[in-house]
Amino acid sequence: MAEDEMQAGTGLWRRTPPAIFPPVLGLLGLGLAWRRASEVFGIGAAPGEMLLGAATLLFLFTMAAYVTKLMRRPGVFADELRILPGRAGLAAMTLSVFLFALVLEPYSLGAARAVLAAGFAAHTVLALVIVRVFVTGPPEQRRVTPVWHLNFVGFIVGALAAAPLGYPALAEAILWVTLPLAALIGAESLRQFLHAGVPAPLRPLLAIHLSPVCLLGAVALMVGQGALGAALAWAGLGLAVLFLAGARWLTQAGFSPFWGAFTFPLAAFAGHMELMAGLAGGPWRILAGLALVGATLAILPIAWKVMQLWAKGRLAVQTNAAEA
């Protein structure tokens, strides 16, 4: 696939970068938002299913590439988790499994539930290995970053899939466990931001803070916690407006693989707005439409550019991906 993976002594996919997965997660989330749009706006199901089909193929291909790398040297998994791009990318990989379960839901409930179980197993292993890396590694690895939301609050994506797959009690339990955890991570991140700021190259990661707000809100709406879901919708809207106003500051360093961090939060925001539109209508329908269009216009080109970097052999170098 990539030039740096085909050079002598390496072989195909020995250095598959985890950074390929945040855009994949964003594309799956975008496809699911378009699927829901057929219910909220009464449009045909074709756009959503076509996008989900393409995103699923990309997901399966990237998973095959990374699993091949993992089979060559299983220890590479822990190596990836010692650096920030690796922790973000591998979390996006396991979270993509949850969304893949949602993709399968209309076609095979049994298969979707099996994939959901695999997602919980994979993300649990990921979280445990990250904790081990933090405990045994240098103190700077333990600094709280927005990626912690993906690593430790990411189970809420499983709840997003569990509710429609017939496990609402599990979804609600995850909601109440991850809600305070997300609040603690957000508060510590805010403290660090006010104290020391954020270097320009890392600023796109701040967009990740939008994801837990929207995912927690969406799950709350799904399990009947309407007041909480609506409150988080307002919080998500405020955060989205803040990020939009600061877009130039967030992107000051120019395009990089970290831009993949913009993709899933945008999809999660669109999905949350759609759920609010379905329940409350009115202005929420307008907000949902704007969010869906905005997410589409942003996610597709970002995903394309990141995949181009992978195809050209530059993504692994730029993100310091480990080699099997």
PDB file of C-alpha atoms in Angstrom:
ATOM      1  CA  MET A   1       0.000   0.000   0.000  1.00  0.00           C
ATOM      2  CA  ALA A   2       2.556   2.559   1.100  1.00  0.00           C
ATOM      3  CA  GLU A   3       6.057   3.108  -0.156  1.00  0.00           C
ATOM      4  CA  ASP A   4       7.671   3.020   3.304  1.00  0.00           C
ATOM      5  CA  GLU A   5       6.047  -0.373   3.935  1.00  0.00           C
ATOM      6  CA  MET A   6       7.462  -1.901   0.769  1.00  0.00           C
ATOM      7  CA  GLN A   7      11.100  -1.030   1.202  1.00  0.00           C
ATOM      8  CA  ALA A   8      13.642  -3.796   1.682  1.00  0.00           C
ATOM      9  CA  GLY A   9      13.571  -5.472   5.059  1.00  0.00           C
ATOM     10  CA  THR A  10      10.066  -4.337   5.973  1.00  0.00           C
ATOM     11  CA  GLY A  11       7.399  -5.919   3.786  1.00  0.00           C
ATOM     12  CA  LEU A  12       3.763  -5.128   3.195  1.00  0.00           C
ATOM     13  CA  TRP A  13       1.912  -3.460   6.090  1.00  0.00           C
ATOM     14  CA  ARG A  14       4.735  -3.822   8.618  1.00  0.00           C
ATOM     15  CA  ARG A  15       4.343  -0.142   9.482  1.00  0.00           C
ATOM     16  CA  THR A  16       0.612   0.388   9.033  1.00  0.00           C
ATOM     17  CA  PRO A  17      -0.040   3.616  10.989  1.00  0.00           C
ATOM     18  CA  PRO A  18      -2.872   3.715  13.553  1.00  0.00           C
ATOM     19  CA  ALA A  19      -3.556   7.242  12.270  1.00  0.00           C
ATOM     20  CA  ILE A  20      -5.609   5.708   9.439  1.00  0.00           C
ATOM     21  CA  PHE A  21      -8.422   4.918  11.881  1.00  0.00           C
ATOM     22  CA  PRO A  22      -9.743   8.312  13.105  1.00  0.00           C
ATOM     23  CA  PRO A  23     -10.981   9.191   9.581  1.00  0.00           C
ATOM     24  CA  VAL A  24     -12.482   5.699   9.256  1.00  0.00           C
ATOM     25  CA  LEU A  25     -14.350   6.247  12.522  1.00  0.00           C
ATOM     26  CA  GLY A  26     -15.545   9.600  11.229  1.00  0.00           C
ATOM     27  CA  LEU A  27     -16.745   8.119   7.939  1.00  0.00           C
ATOM     28  CA  LEU A  28     -18.697   5.375   9.704  1.00  0.00           C
ATOM     29  CA  GLY A  29     -20.258   7.974  11.985  1.00  0.00           C
ATOM     30  CA  LEU A  30     -21.127  10.156   9.003  1.00  0.00           C
ATOM     31  CA  GLY A  31     -22.743   7.227   7.202  1.00  0.00           C
ATOM     32  CA  LEU A  32     -24.855   6.445  10.267  1.00  0.00           C
ATOM     33  CA  ALA A  33     -25.886  10.105  10.467  1.00  0.00           C
ATOM     34  CA  TRP A  34     -27.035   9.959   6.840  1.00  0.00           C
ATOM     35  CA  ARG A  35     -28.937   6.741   7.590  1.00  0.00           C
ATOM     36  CA  ARG A  36     -30.763   8.510  10.422  1.00  0.00           C
ATOM     37  CA  ALA A  37     -31.432  11.459   8.110  1.00  0.00           C
ATOM     38  CA  SER A  38     -33.787   9.244   6.118  1.00  0.00           C
ATOM     39  CA  GLU A  39     -36.023   9.106   9.206  1.00  0.00           C
ATOM     40  CA  VAL A  40     -35.604  12.685  10.384  1.00  0.00           C
ATOM     41  CA  PHE A  41     -35.886  14.445   7.025  1.00  0.00           C
ATOM     42  CA  GLY A  42     -37.788  11.848   5.016  1.00  0.00           C
ATOM     43  CA  ILE A  43     -35.088  11.492   2.372  1.00  0.00           C
ATOM     44  CA  GLY A  44     -34.297   8.194   0.700  1.00  0.00           C
ATOM     45  CA  ALA A  45     -32.117   5.625   2.407  1.00  0.00           C
ATOM     46  CA  ALA A  46     -29.761   5.280  -0.569  1.00  0.00           C
ATOM     47  CA  PRO A  47     -27.246   8.053   0.316  1.00  0.00           C
ATOM     48  CA  GLY A  48     -26.690   6.709   3.805  1.00  0.00           C
ATOM     49  CA  GLU A  49     -26.389   3.071   2.764  1.00  0.00           C
ATOM     50  CA  MET A  50     -24.031   3.915  -0.099  1.00  0.00           C
ATOM     51  CA  LEU A  51     -21.784   5.911   2.208  1.00  0.00           C
ATOM     52  CA  LEU A  52     -21.913   3.162   4.821  1.00  0.00           C
ATOM     53  CA  GLY A  53     -21.011   0.597   2.179  1.00  0.00           C
ATOM     54  CA  ALA A  54     -17.932   2.556   1.143  1.00  0.00           C
ATOM     55  CA  ALA A  55     -16.947   3.272   4.756  1.00  0.00           C
ATOM     56  CA  THR A  56     -17.367  -0.396   5.663  1.00  0.00           C
ATOM     57  CA  LEU A  57     -15.081  -1.496   2.855  1.00  0.00           C
ATOM     58  CA  LEU A  58     -12.463   1.004   3.998  1.00  0.00           C
ATOM     59  CA  PHE A  59     -12.880  -0.146   7.599  1.00  0.00           C
ATOM     60  CA  LEU A  60     -12.402  -3.802   6.669  1.00  0.00           C
ATOM     61  CA  PHE A  61      -9.377  -3.000   4.499  1.00  0.00           C
ATOM     62  CA  THR A  62      -7.662  -0.895   7.155  1.00  0.00           C
ATOM     63  CA  MET A  63      -8.417  -3.511   9.807  1.00  0.00           C
ATOM     64  CA  ALA A  64      -6.872  -6.200   7.607  1.00  0.00           C
ATOM     65  CA  ALA A  65      -3.787  -4.032   7.135  1.00  0.00           C
ATOM     66  CA  TYR A  66      -3.355  -3.441  10.848  1.00  0.00           C
ATOM     67  CA  VAL A  67      -4.144  -7.020  11.921  1.00  0.00           C
ATOM     68  CA  THR A  68      -1.487  -8.202   9.449  1.00  0.00           C
ATOM     69  CA  LYS A  69       1.009  -5.921  11.182  1.00  0.00           C
ATOM     70  CA  LEU A  70      -0.126  -7.171  14.590  1.00  0.00           C
ATOM     71  CA  MET A  71       0.247 -10.807  13.578  1.00  0.00           C
ATOM     72  CA  ARG A  72       3.840 -10.173  12.507  1.00  0.00           C
ATOM     73  CA  ARG A  73       4.761  -8.838  15.969  1.00  0.00           C
ATOM     74  CA  PRO A  74       2.028  -8.674  18.653  1.00  0.00           C
ATOM     75  CA  GLY A  75       4.255  -6.524  20.856  1.00  0.00           C
ATOM     76  CA  VAL A  76       3.866  -3.680  18.389  1.00  0.00           C
ATOM     77  CA  PHE A  77       0.466  -2.997  19.978  1.00  0.00           C
ATOM     78  CA  ALA A  78       2.024  -1.816  23.239  1.00  0.00           C
ATOM     79  CA  ASP A  79       4.709   0.093  21.319  1.00  0.00           C
ATOM     80  CA  GLU A  80       2.039   2.110  19.492  1.00  0.00           C
ATOM     81  CA  LEU A  81       0.385   3.051  22.780  1.00  0.00           C
ATOM     82  CA  ARG A  82       3.511   4.795  24.052  1.00  0.00           C
ATOM     83  CA  ILE A  83       2.902   7.752  21.732  1.00  0.00           C
ATOM     84  CA  LEU A  84      -0.108  10.037  21.368  1.00  0.00           C
ATOM     85  CA  PRO A  85      -0.945   9.311  17.687  1.00  0.00           C
ATOM     86  CA  GLY A  86      -0.874   5.596  18.460  1.00  0.00           C
ATOM     87  CA  ARG A  87      -3.213   5.917  21.436  1.00  0.00           C
ATOM     88  CA  ALA A  88      -5.633   8.017  19.410  1.00  0.00           C
ATOM     89  CA  GLY A  89      -5.490   5.776  16.355  1.00  0.00           C
ATOM     90  CA  LEU A  90      -5.909   2.456  18.135  1.00  0.00           C
ATOM     91  CA  ALA A  91      -8.786   3.823  20.195  1.00  0.00           C
ATOM     92  CA  ALA A  92     -10.454   4.918  16.962  1.00  0.00           C
ATOM     93  CA  MET A  93      -9.889   1.415  15.600  1.00  0.00           C
ATOM     94  CA  THR A  94     -11.699  -0.304  18.474  1.00  0.00           C
ATOM     95  CA  LEU A  95     -14.463   2.313  18.519  1.00  0.00           C
ATOM     96  CA  SER A  96     -15.004   1.688  14.811  1.00  0.00           C
ATOM     97  CA  VAL A  97     -15.969  -1.875  15.705  1.00  0.00           C
ATOM     98  CA  PHE A  98     -18.913  -0.523  17.720  1.00  0.00           C
ATOM     99  CA  LEU A  99     -20.091   1.550  14.768  1.00  0.00           C
ATOM    100  CA  PHE A 100     -19.677  -1.427  12.458  1.00  0.00           C
ATOM    101  CA  ALA A 101     -22.127  -3.265  14.729  1.00  0.00           C
ATOM    102  CA  LEU A 102     -24.629  -0.460  14.127  1.00  0.00           C
ATOM    103  CA  VAL A 103     -24.033  -0.683  10.390  1.00  0.00           C
ATOM    104  CA  LEU A 104     -24.967  -4.380  10.487  1.00  0.00           C
ATOM    105  CA  GLU A 105     -28.075  -3.940  12.658  1.00  0.00           C
ATOM    106  CA  PRO A 106     -30.681  -3.680   9.842  1.00  0.00           C
ATOM    107  CA  TYR A 107     -29.204  -6.661   8.032  1.00  0.00           C
ATOM    108  CA  SER A 108     -28.392  -9.199  10.780  1.00  0.00           C
ATOM    109  CA  LEU A 109     -29.151  -8.627  14.449  1.00  0.00           C
ATOM    110  CA  GLY A 110     -27.142 -11.681  15.471  1.00  0.00           C
ATOM    111  CA  ALA A 111     -24.050 -10.586  13.573  1.00  0.00           C
ATOM    112  CA  ALA A 112     -24.399  -7.052  14.925  1.00  0.00           C
ATOM    113  CA  ARG A 113     -24.539  -8.324  18.507  1.00  0.00           C
ATOM    114  CA  ALA A 114     -21.485 -10.528  17.952  1.00  0.00           C
ATOM    115  CA  VAL A 115     -19.535  -7.562  16.572  1.00  0.00           C
ATOM    116  CA  LEU A 116     -20.698  -5.452  19.530  1.00  0.00           C
ATOM    117  CA  ALA A 117     -19.323  -8.045  21.952  1.00  0.00           C
ATOM    118  CA  ALA A 118     -16.046  -8.100  20.022  1.00  0.00           C
ATOM    119  CA  GLY A 119     -15.906  -4.315  20.265  1.00  0.00           C
ATOM    120  CA  PHE A 120     -16.305  -4.352  24.035  1.00  0.00           C
ATOM    121  CA  ALA A 121     -13.612  -7.009  24.346  1.00  0.00           C
ATOM    122  CA  ALA A 122     -11.200  -5.121  22.089  1.00  0.00           C
ATOM    123  CA  HIS A 123     -11.732  -1.759  23.765  1.00  0.00           C
ATOM    124  CA  THR A 124     -11.376  -3.276  27.234  1.00  0.00           C
ATOM    125  CA  VAL A 125      -8.038  -4.799  26.246  1.00  0.00           C
ATOM    126  CA  LEU A 126      -6.964  -1.460  24.787  1.00  0.00           C
ATOM    127  CA  ALA A 127      -7.853   0.441  27.961  1.00  0.00           C
ATOM    128  CA  LEU A 128      -6.058  -2.082  30.177  1.00  0.00           C
ATOM    129  CA  VAL A 129      -2.891  -2.016  28.068  1.00  0.00           C
ATOM    130  CA  ILE A 130      -2.923   1.792  28.082  1.00  0.00           C
ATOM    131  CA  VAL A 131      -3.157   1.781  31.880  1.00  0.00           C
ATOM    132  CA  ARG A 132      -0.202  -0.608  32.011  1.00  0.00           C
ATOM    133  CA  VAL A 133       1.803   1.613  29.647  1.00  0.00           C
ATOM    134  CA  PHE A 134       0.993   4.648  31.804  1.00  0.00           C
ATOM    135  CA  VAL A 135       2.009   2.875  35.011  1.00  0.00           C
ATOM    136  CA  THR A 136       5.300   1.561  33.643  1.00  0.00           C
ATOM    137  CA  GLY A 137       6.189   4.489  31.396  1.00  0.00           C
ATOM    138  CA  PRO A 138       7.564   7.980  32.085  1.00  0.00           C
ATOM    139  CA  PRO A 139       5.343  10.535  33.888  1.00  0.00           C
ATOM    140  CA  GLU A 140       4.831  12.663  30.769  1.00  0.00           C
ATOM    141  CA  GLN A 141       2.844   9.822  29.191  1.00  0.00           C
ATOM    142  CA  ARG A 142       0.268  10.183  31.964  1.00  0.00           C
ATOM    143  CA  ARG A 143      -0.559  13.795  31.150  1.00  0.00           C
ATOM    144  CA  VAL A 144      -4.289  14.123  30.517  1.00  0.00           C
ATOM    145  CA  THR A 145      -5.131  14.848  26.870  1.00  0.00           C
ATOM    146  CA  PRO A 146      -8.403  14.885  24.897  1.00  0.00           C
ATOM    147  CA  VAL A 147      -7.428  11.426  23.619  1.00  0.00           C
ATOM    148  CA  TRP A 148      -8.281  10.118  27.090  1.00  0.00           C
ATOM    149  CA  HIS A 149     -11.927  10.521  26.071  1.00  0.00           C
ATOM    150  CA  LEU A 150     -11.376   7.972  23.304  1.00  0.00           C
ATOM    151  CA  ASN A 151      -9.356   5.650  25.525  1.00  0.00           C
ATOM    152  CA  PHE A 152     -11.501   5.595  28.660  1.00  0.00           C
ATOM    153  CA  VAL A 153     -14.862   7.225  27.867  1.00  0.00           C
ATOM    154  CA  GLY A 154     -14.980   5.448  24.505  1.00  0.00           C
ATOM    155  CA  PHE A 155     -17.211   2.721  25.933  1.00  0.00           C
ATOM    156  CA  ILE A 156     -20.057   5.200  25.414  1.00  0.00           C
ATOM    157  CA  VAL A 157     -19.794   4.437  21.682  1.00  0.00           C
ATOM    158  CA  GLY A 158     -20.583   0.846  22.623  1.00  0.00           C
ATOM    159  CA  ALA A 159     -23.621   2.132  24.516  1.00  0.00           C
ATOM    160  CA  LEU A 160     -24.705   3.992  21.386  1.00  0.00           C
ATOM    161  CA  ALA A 161     -24.786   0.628  19.622  1.00  0.00           C
ATOM    162  CA  ALA A 162     -26.080  -1.403  22.579  1.00  0.00           C
ATOM    163  CA  ALA A 163     -29.345   0.526  22.959  1.00  0.00           C
ATOM    164  CA  PRO A 164     -30.769  -0.203  19.472  1.00  0.00           C
ATOM    165  CA  LEU A 165     -29.347  -3.731  19.539  1.00  0.00           C
ATOM    166  CA  GLY A 166     -31.574  -4.666  22.458  1.00  0.00           C
ATOM    167  CA  TYR A 167     -29.418  -3.844  25.493  1.00  0.00           C
ATOM    168  CA  PRO A 168     -30.834  -0.565  26.871  1.00  0.00           C
ATOM    169  CA  ALA A 169     -29.923  -1.426  30.481  1.00  0.00           C
ATOM    170  CA  LEU A 170     -26.289  -1.922  29.491  1.00  0.00           C
ATOM    171  CA  ALA A 171     -26.343   1.345  27.553  1.00  0.00           C
ATOM    172  CA  GLU A 172     -27.725   3.244  30.548  1.00  0.00           C
ATOM    173  CA  ALA A 173     -25.184   1.684  32.908  1.00  0.00           C
ATOM    174  CA  ILE A 174     -22.339   2.769  30.631  1.00  0.00           C
ATOM    175  CA  LEU A 175     -23.877   6.251  30.448  1.00  0.00           C
ATOM    176  CA  TRP A 176     -23.768   6.755  34.212  1.00  0.00           C
ATOM    177  CA  VAL A 177     -20.243   5.348  34.519  1.00  0.00           C
ATOM    178  CA  THR A 178     -18.705   7.374  31.696  1.00  0.00           C
ATOM    179  CA  LEU A 179     -20.508  10.669  32.373  1.00  0.00           C
ATOM    180  CA  PRO A 180     -18.474  11.633  35.476  1.00  0.00           C
ATOM    181  CA  LEU A 181     -15.299  10.293  33.872  1.00  0.00           C
ATOM    182  CA  ALA A 182     -15.819  12.542  30.847  1.00  0.00           C
ATOM    183  CA  ALA A 183     -16.468  15.494  33.154  1.00  0.00           C
ATOM    184  CA  LEU A 184     -13.229  14.870  35.065  1.00  0.00           C
ATOM    185  CA  ILE A 185     -11.175  14.580  31.869  1.00  0.00           C
ATOM    186  CA  GLY A 186     -12.770  17.725  30.485  1.00  0.00           C
ATOM    187  CA  ALA A 187     -12.145  19.671  33.695  1.00  0.00           C
ATOM    188  CA  GLU A 188      -8.488  18.639  33.881  1.00  0.00           C
ATOM    189  CA  SER A 189      -7.996  19.452  30.194  1.00  0.00           C
ATOM    190  CA  LEU A 190      -9.502  22.897  30.768  1.00  0.00           C
ATOM    191  CA  ARG A 191      -7.198  23.477  33.746  1.00  0.00           C
ATOM    192  CA  GLN A 192      -4.158  22.527  31.672  1.00  0.00           C
ATOM    193  CA  PHE A 193      -5.328  24.714  28.788  1.00  0.00           C
ATOM    194  CA  LEU A 194      -5.745  27.760  31.033  1.00  0.00           C
ATOM    195  CA  HIS A 195      -2.370  27.114  32.667  1.00  0.00           C
ATOM    196  CA  ALA A 196      -0.164  26.332  29.684  1.00  0.00           C
ATOM    197  CA  GLY A 197      -2.173  26.577  26.459  1.00  0.00           C
ATOM    198  CA  VAL A 198      -1.946  24.054  23.630  1.00  0.00           C
ATOM    199  CA  PRO A 199       0.812  23.927  20.968  1.00  0.00           C
ATOM    200  CA  ALA A 200      -0.523  24.688  17.497  1.00  0.00           C
ATOM    201  CA  PRO A 201       0.140  21.194  16.041  1.00  0.00           C
ATOM    202  CA  LEU A 202      -1.938  19.560  18.821  1.00  0.00           C
ATOM    203  CA  ARG A 203      -4.891  21.948  18.732  1.00  0.00           C
ATOM    204  CA  PRO A 204      -7.043  19.792  16.390  1.00  0.00           C
ATOM    205  CA  LEU A 205      -7.206  17.228  19.211  1.00  0.00           C
ATOM    206  CA  LEU A 206      -9.289  19.700  21.225  1.00  0.00           C
ATOM    207  CA  ALA A 207     -12.213  18.898  18.916  1.00  0.00           C
ATOM    208  CA  ILE A 208     -12.383  15.480  20.566  1.00  0.00           C
ATOM    209  CA  HIS A 209     -14.017  17.151  23.585  1.00  0.00           C
ATOM    210  CA  LEU A 210     -17.179  17.512  21.493  1.00  0.00           C
ATOM    211  CA  SER A 211     -17.528  13.735  21.089  1.00  0.00           C
ATOM    212  CA  PRO A 212     -18.357  12.681  24.664  1.00  0.00           C
ATOM    213  CA  VAL A 213     -20.840  15.519  25.078  1.00  0.00           C
ATOM    214  CA  CYS A 214     -22.748  14.432  21.973  1.00  0.00           C
ATOM    215  CA  LEU A 215     -22.421  10.697  22.545  1.00  0.00           C
ATOM    216  CA  LEU A 216     -23.522  10.919  26.169  1.00  0.00           C
ATOM    217  CA  GLY A 217     -26.424  13.102  25.086  1.00  0.00           C
ATOM    218  CA  ALA A 218     -27.440  10.739  22.300  1.00  0.00           C
ATOM    219  CA  VAL A 219     -27.364   7.708  24.594  1.00  0.00           C
ATOM    220  CA  ALA A 220     -29.334   9.628  27.233  1.00  0.00           C
ATOM    221  CA  LEU A 221     -32.068  10.306  24.677  1.00  0.00           C
ATOM    222  CA  MET A 222     -32.069   6.654  23.601  1.00  0.00           C
ATOM    223  CA  VAL A 223     -32.566   5.334  27.148  1.00  0.00           C
ATOM    224  CA  GLY A 224     -35.269   7.798  28.135  1.00  0.00           C
ATOM    225  CA  GLN A 225     -33.173  10.383  29.965  1.00  0.00           C
ATOM    226  CA  GLY A 226     -34.637  13.226  27.927  1.00  0.00           C
ATOM    227  CA  ALA A 227     -33.705  16.107  30.226  1.00  0.00           C
ATOM    228  CA  LEU A 228     -30.067  15.039  30.349  1.00  0.00           C
ATOM    229  CA  GLY A 229     -30.008  14.454  26.594  1.00  0.00           C
ATOM    230  CA  ALA A 230     -31.426  17.915  25.916  1.00  0.00           C
ATOM    231  CA  ALA A 231     -29.036  19.596  28.359  1.00  0.00           C
ATOM    232  CA  LEU A 232     -26.088  17.914  26.676  1.00  0.00           C
ATOM    233  CA  ALA A 233     -27.473  18.944  23.280  1.00  0.00           C
ATOM    234  CA  TRP A 234     -27.302  22.577  24.363  1.00  0.00           C
ATOM    235  CA  ALA A 235     -23.803  22.008  25.743  1.00  0.00           C
ATOM    236  CA  GLY A 236     -22.732  20.346  22.506  1.00  0.00           C
ATOM    237  CA  LEU A 237     -24.199  23.189  20.479  1.00  0.00           C
ATOM    238  CA  GLY A 238     -22.310  25.747  22.545  1.00  0.00           C
ATOM    239  CA  LEU A 239     -19.069  23.813  22.206  1.00  0.00           C
ATOM    240  CA  ALA A 240     -19.567  23.433  18.446  1.00  0.00           C
ATOM    241  CA  VAL A 241     -20.133  27.175  18.063  1.00  0.00           C
ATOM    242  CA  LEU A 242     -17.002  27.838  20.135  1.00  0.00           C
ATOM    243  CA  PHE A 243     -14.917  25.540  17.951  1.00  0.00           C
ATOM    244  CA  LEU A 244     -16.373  27.049  14.790  1.00  0.00           C
ATOM    245  CA  ALA A 245     -15.497  30.543  15.989  1.00  0.00           C
ATOM    246  CA  GLY A 246     -11.973  29.368  16.795  1.00  0.00           C
ATOM    247  CA  ALA A 247     -11.493  27.316  13.627  1.00  0.00           C
ATOM    248  CA  ARG A 248      -8.616  29.468  12.391  1.00  0.00           C
ATOM    249  CA  TRP A 249      -6.824  29.101  15.728  1.00  0.00           C
ATOM    250  CA  LEU A 250      -7.452  25.337  15.828  1.00  0.00           C
ATOM    251  CA  THR A 251      -6.009  24.871  12.341  1.00  0.00           C
ATOM    252  CA  GLN A 252      -3.174  27.403  12.610  1.00  0.00           C
ATOM    253  CA  ALA A 253      -0.458  24.762  12.114  1.00  0.00           C
ATOM    254  CA  GLY A 254      -1.899  23.658   8.772  1.00  0.00           C
ATOM    255  CA  PHE A 255      -3.054  20.232   7.677  1.00  0.00           C
ATOM    256  CA  SER A 256      -1.627  17.223   9.496  1.00  0.00           C
ATOM    257  CA  PRO A 257      -2.763  13.692  10.380  1.00  0.00           C
ATOM    258  CA  PHE A 258      -4.175  15.160  13.609  1.00  0.00           C
ATOM    259  CA  TRP A 259      -6.955  16.660  11.503  1.00  0.00           C
ATOM    260  CA  GLY A 260      -8.487  13.205  11.620  1.00  0.00           C
ATOM    261  CA  ALA A 261      -9.556  14.221  15.140  1.00  0.00           C
ATOM    262  CA  PHE A 262     -12.110  16.598  13.615  1.00  0.00           C
ATOM    263  CA  THR A 263     -14.041  13.866  11.821  1.00  0.00           C
ATOM    264  CA  PHE A 264     -15.824  11.770  14.439  1.00  0.00           C
ATOM    265  CA  PRO A 265     -16.804  14.713  16.699  1.00  0.00           C
ATOM    266  CA  LEU A 266     -18.518  16.326  13.718  1.00  0.00           C
ATOM    267  CA  ALA A 267     -20.382  13.103  12.937  1.00  0.00           C
ATOM    268  CA  ALA A 268     -21.340  12.639  16.595  1.00  0.00           C
ATOM    269  CA  PHE A 269     -22.636  16.215  16.741  1.00  0.00           C
ATOM    270  CA  ALA A 270     -24.750  15.685  13.625  1.00  0.00           C
ATOM    271  CA  GLY A 271     -26.173  12.460  15.055  1.00  0.00           C
ATOM    272  CA  HIS A 272     -27.074  14.113  18.362  1.00  0.00           C
ATOM    273  CA  MET A 273     -28.778  17.004  16.601  1.00  0.00           C
ATOM    274  CA  GLU A 274     -30.773  14.532  14.496  1.00  0.00           C
ATOM    275  CA  LEU A 275     -32.014  12.728  17.596  1.00  0.00           C
ATOM    276  CA  MET A 276     -33.091  16.059  19.080  1.00  0.00           C
ATOM    277  CA  ALA A 277     -34.793  16.954  15.799  1.00  0.00           C
ATOM    278  CA  GLY A 278     -36.710  13.686  15.836  1.00  0.00           C
ATOM    279  CA  LEU A 279     -37.911  14.290  19.390  1.00  0.00           C
ATOM    280  CA  ALA A 280     -38.425  18.048  19.506  1.00  0.00           C
ATOM    281  CA  GLY A 281     -38.574  19.194  15.869  1.00  0.00           C
ATOM    282  CA  GLY A 282     -38.630  22.931  15.264  1.00  0.00           C
ATOM    283  CA  PRO A 283     -35.232  24.664  15.231  1.00  0.00           C
ATOM    284  CA  TRP A 284     -33.504  21.374  15.999  1.00  0.00           C
ATOM    285  CA  ARG A 285     -34.373  20.193  12.483  1.00  0.00           C
ATOM    286  CA  ILE A 286     -32.562  23.183  11.027  1.00  0.00           C
ATOM    287  CA  LEU A 287     -29.576  22.631  13.303  1.00  0.00           C
ATOM    288  CA  ALA A 288     -29.513  18.941  12.411  1.00  0.00           C
ATOM    289  CA  GLY A 289     -29.543  19.713   8.699  1.00  0.00           C
ATOM    290  CA  LEU A 290     -26.762  22.266   9.022  1.00  0.00           C
ATOM    291  CA  ALA A 291     -24.710  19.904  11.179  1.00  0.00           C
ATOM    292  CA  LEU A 292     -25.093  17.048   8.699  1.00  0.00           C
ATOM    293  CA  VAL A 293     -24.120  19.171   5.706  1.00  0.00           C
ATOM    294  CA  GLY A 294     -21.199  20.733   7.572  1.00  0.00           C
ATOM    295  CA  ALA A 295     -19.956  17.359   8.764  1.00  0.00           C
ATOM    296  CA  THR A 296     -20.139  15.942   5.251  1.00  0.00           C
ATOM    297  CA  LEU A 297     -18.220  18.845   3.739  1.00  0.00           C
ATOM    298  CA  ALA A 298     -15.474  18.533   6.362  1.00  0.00           C
ATOM    299  CA  ILE A 299     -15.147  14.785   6.931  1.00  0.00           C
ATOM    300  CA  LEU A 300     -14.899  13.622   3.320  1.00  0.00           C
ATOM    301  CA  PRO A 301     -11.919  15.804   2.284  1.00  0.00           C
ATOM    302  CA  ILE A 302     -10.079  15.220   5.577  1.00  0.00           C
ATOM    303  CA  ALA A 303     -10.451  11.454   5.213  1.00  0.00           C
ATOM    304  CA  TRP A 304      -9.309  11.655   1.602  1.00  0.00           C
ATOM    305  CA  LYS A 305      -6.172  13.634   2.485  1.00  0.00           C
ATOM    306  CA  VAL A 306      -5.213  11.318   5.356  1.00  0.00           C
ATOM    307  CA  MET A 307      -5.633   8.255   3.148  1.00  0.00           C
ATOM    308  CA  GLN A 308      -3.514   9.960   0.498  1.00  0.00           C
ATOM    309  CA  LEU A 309      -0.729  10.361   3.057  1.00  0.00           C
ATOM    310  CA  TRP A 310      -0.977   6.644   3.799  1.00  0.00           C
ATOM    311  CA  ALA A 311      -0.914   5.716   0.122  1.00  0.00           C
ATOM    312  CA  LYS A 312       2.175   7.872  -0.430  1.00  0.00           C
ATOM    313  CA  GLY A 313       4.003   6.325   2.531  1.00  0.00           C
ATOM    314  CA  ARG A 314       4.136   9.545   4.527  1.00  0.00           C
ATOM    315  CA  LEU A 315       1.551   8.882   7.234  1.00  0.00           C
ATOM    316  CA  ALA A 316       3.639   6.347   9.171  1.00  0.00           C
ATOM    317  CA  VAL A 317       6.637   8.695   9.155  1.00  0.00           C
ATOM    318  CA  GLN A 318       4.651  11.768  10.209  1.00  0.00           C
ATOM    319  CA  THR A 319       2.984   9.909  13.094  1.00  0.00           C
ATOM    320  CA  ASN A 320       6.048   7.878  14.128  1.00  0.00           C
ATOM    321  CA  ALA A 321       4.197   4.579  13.752  1.00  0.00           C
ATOM    322  CA  ALA A 322       5.882   1.504  15.211  1.00  0.00           C
ATOM    323  CA  GLU A 323       7.225  -1.201  12.895  1.00  0.00           C
ATOM    324  CA  ALA A 324       6.444  -4.898  13.184  1.00  0.00           C
TER     325      ALA A 324
END
